[in-house]
Coordinates of C-alpha atoms in Angstrom, one line a residue:
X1 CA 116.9 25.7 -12.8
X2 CA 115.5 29.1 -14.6
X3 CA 116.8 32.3 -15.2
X4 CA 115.7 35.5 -14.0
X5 CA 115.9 38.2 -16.8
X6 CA 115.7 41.6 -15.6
X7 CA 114.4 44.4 -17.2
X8 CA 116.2 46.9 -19.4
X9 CA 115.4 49.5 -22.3
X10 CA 117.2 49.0 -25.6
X11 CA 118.2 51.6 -28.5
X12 CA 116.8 51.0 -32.1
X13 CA 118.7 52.1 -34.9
X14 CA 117.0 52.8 -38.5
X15 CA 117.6 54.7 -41.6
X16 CA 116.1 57.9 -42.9
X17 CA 114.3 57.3 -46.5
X18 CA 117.1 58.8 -48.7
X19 CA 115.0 61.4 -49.9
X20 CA 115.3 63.3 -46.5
X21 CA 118.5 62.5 -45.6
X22 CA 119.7 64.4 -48.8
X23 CA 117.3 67.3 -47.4
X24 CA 119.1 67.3 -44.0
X25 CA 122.4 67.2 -45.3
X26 CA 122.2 69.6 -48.1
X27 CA 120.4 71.5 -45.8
X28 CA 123.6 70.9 -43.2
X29 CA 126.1 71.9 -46.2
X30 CA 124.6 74.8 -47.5
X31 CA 124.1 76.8 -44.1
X32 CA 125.8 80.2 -44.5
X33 CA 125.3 81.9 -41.2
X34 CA 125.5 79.3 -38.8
X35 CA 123.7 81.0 -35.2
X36 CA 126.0 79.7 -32.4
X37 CA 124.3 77.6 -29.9
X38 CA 126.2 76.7 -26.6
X39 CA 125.2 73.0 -25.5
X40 CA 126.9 73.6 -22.2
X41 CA 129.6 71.0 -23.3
X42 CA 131.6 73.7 -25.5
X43 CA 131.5 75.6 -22.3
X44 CA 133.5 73.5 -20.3
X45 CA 135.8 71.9 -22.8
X46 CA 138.0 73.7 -25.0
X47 CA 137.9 70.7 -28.6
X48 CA 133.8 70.3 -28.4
X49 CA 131.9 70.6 -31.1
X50 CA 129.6 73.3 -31.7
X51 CA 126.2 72.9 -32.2
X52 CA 123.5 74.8 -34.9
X53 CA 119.9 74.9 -35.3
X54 CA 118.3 74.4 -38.3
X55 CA 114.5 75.1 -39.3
X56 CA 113.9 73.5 -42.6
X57 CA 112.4 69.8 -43.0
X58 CA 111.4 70.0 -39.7
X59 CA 108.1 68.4 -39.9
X60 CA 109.1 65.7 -42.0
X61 CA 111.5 64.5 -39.6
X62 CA 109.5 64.7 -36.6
X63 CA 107.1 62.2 -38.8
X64 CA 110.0 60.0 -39.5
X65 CA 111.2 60.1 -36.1
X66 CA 107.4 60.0 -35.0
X67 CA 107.3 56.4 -36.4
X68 CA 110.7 55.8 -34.5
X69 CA 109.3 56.3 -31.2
X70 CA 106.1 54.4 -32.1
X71 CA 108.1 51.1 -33.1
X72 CA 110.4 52.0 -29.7
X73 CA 107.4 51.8 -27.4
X74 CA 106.6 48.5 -29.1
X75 CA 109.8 47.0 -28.6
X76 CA 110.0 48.6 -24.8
X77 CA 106.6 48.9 -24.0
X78 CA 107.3 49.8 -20.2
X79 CA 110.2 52.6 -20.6
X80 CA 107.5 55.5 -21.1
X81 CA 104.9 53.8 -19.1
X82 CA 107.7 53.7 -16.0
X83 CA 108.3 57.4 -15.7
X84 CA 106.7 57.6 -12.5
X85 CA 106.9 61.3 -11.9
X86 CA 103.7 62.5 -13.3
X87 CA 99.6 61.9 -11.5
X88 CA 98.9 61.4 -15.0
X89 CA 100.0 60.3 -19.0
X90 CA 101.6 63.6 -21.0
X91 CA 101.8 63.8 -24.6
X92 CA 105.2 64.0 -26.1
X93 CA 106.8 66.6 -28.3
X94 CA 110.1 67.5 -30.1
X95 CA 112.7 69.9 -29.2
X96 CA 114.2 71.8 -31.6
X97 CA 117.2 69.1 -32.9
X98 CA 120.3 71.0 -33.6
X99 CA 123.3 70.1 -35.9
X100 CA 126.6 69.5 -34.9
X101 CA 129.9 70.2 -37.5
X102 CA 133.0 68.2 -36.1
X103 CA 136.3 69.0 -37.2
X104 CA 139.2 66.7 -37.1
X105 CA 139.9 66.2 -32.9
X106 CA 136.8 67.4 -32.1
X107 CA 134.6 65.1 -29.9
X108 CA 131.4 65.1 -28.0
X109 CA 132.2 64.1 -24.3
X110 CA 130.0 61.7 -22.3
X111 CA 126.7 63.3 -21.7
X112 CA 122.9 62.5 -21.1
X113 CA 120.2 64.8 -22.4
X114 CA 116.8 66.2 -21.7
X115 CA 113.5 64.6 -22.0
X116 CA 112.1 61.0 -22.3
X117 CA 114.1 60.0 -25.6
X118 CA 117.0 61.2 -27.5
X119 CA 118.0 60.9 -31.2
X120 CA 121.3 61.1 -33.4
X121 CA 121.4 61.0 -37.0
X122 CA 124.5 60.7 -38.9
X123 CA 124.1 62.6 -42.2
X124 CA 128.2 62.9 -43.4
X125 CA 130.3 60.5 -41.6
X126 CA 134.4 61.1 -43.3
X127 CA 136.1 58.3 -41.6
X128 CA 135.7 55.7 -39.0
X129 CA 133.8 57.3 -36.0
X130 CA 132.8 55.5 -32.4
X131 CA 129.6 56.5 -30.5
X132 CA 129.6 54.9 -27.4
X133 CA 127.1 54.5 -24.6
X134 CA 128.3 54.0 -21.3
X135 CA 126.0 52.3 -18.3
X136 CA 126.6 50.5 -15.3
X137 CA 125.7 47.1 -14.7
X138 CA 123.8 45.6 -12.1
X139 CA 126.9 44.5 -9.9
X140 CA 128.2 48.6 -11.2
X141 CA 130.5 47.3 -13.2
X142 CA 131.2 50.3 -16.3
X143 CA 130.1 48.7 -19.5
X144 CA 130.4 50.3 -22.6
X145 CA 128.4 49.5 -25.7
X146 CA 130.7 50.8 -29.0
X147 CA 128.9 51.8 -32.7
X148 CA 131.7 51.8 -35.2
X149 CA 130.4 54.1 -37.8
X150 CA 131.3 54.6 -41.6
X151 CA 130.2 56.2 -44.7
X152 CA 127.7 52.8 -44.9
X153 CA 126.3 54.6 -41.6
X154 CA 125.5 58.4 -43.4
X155 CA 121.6 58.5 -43.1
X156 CA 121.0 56.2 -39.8
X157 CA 119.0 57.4 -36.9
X158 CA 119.5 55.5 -33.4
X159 CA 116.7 56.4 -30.6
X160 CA 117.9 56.0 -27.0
X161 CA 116.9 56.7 -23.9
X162 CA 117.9 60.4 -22.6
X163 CA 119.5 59.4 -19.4
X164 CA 121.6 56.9 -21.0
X165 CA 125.8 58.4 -20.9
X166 CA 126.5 58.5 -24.4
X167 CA 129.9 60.0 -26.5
X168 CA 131.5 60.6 -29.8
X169 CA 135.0 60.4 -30.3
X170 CA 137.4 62.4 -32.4
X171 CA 138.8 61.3 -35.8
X172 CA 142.0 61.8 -37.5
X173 CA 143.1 61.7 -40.6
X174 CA 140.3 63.5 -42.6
X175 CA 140.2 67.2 -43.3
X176 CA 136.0 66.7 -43.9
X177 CA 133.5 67.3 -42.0
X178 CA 131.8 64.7 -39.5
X179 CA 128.0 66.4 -40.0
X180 CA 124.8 65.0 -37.3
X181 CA 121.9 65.9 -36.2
X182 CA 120.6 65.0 -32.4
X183 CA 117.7 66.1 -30.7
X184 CA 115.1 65.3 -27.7
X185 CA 111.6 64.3 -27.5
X186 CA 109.9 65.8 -23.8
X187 CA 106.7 65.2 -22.1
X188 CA 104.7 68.2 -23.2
X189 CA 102.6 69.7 -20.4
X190 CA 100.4 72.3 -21.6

């Protein structure tokens, strides 16, 4: 006998050196004018988090995450490589990430986002918090792949496919502040 594998694309998780993740998040904590930025998700439900850009550190963590998505095509070497909607190989390039501040009951409902690979870095994390991606298998069956998260968590970076369904739940409990940062990286076509 002999099994048959079949093919799927993982997530990677990491950490951010320390030095930048205490950027980011001072960065996240001293933000005085905050510029509203509808996701499309606050639209339609009433306890969604709001998300904020930010424009410092940039660069340095499009390096770090730069080195993410190197190591990523390593481990999946085909995911990129299968995007069969192109005549020919495009560069890719980061969106502007955007910070989100959740409150006590606040959540993030399940959602996919744009481009080839997502990110989400957890920069304050007060209590207990699930992200959770959700996929189907190959009978359809919903499976549903839970990170439990705590303050051991505050500086980790997953990388994940953008198509894959993906949520935060609320917590209770805490009158902090859950603090992330997410973002997308696109085929550039110039």
């Amino acid at each position: 006998m002999k099994n048959l594998d079949l093919p799927n694309w993982g997530v990677i998780k990491t950490s951010l050196p320390k030095e930048l993740n205490e950027k980011l998040l001072k960065e996240a904590l001293d933000l005085k004018t905050k510029r509203d930025w509808s996701s499309g998700l606050s639209d339609k439900y009433p306890n969604v988090v709001q998300h904020y850009h930010f424009d410092k550190y940039l660069k340095e963590l499009e390096e770090f995450i730069g080195k993410a998505v190197d190591f990523y095509q390593k481990q999946y070497p085909g995911y990129l490589k299968n995007i069969k909607l192109l005549d020919k190989p495009l560069p890719l390039m980061f969106a502007r990430p955007w910070i989100n501040y959740q409150k006590e009951n606040q959540y993030i409902p399940i959602h996919t986002h744009d481009g080839v690979l997502s990110y989400s870095i957890w920069l304050k994390i007060p209590v207990e918090s699930i992200f959770e991606f959700s996929y189907n298998s190959i009978v359809g069956d919903s499976i549903r792949h839970r990170l439990i998260l705590d303050y051991k968590d505050e500086g980790s970076l997953i990388l994940f496919p953008s198509q894959l369904n993906h949520m935060v739940y609320p917590f209770v409990k805490s009158k902090e502040i859950r603090i992330g940062i997410s973002g997308n990286i696109l085929l550039h076509a110039s």
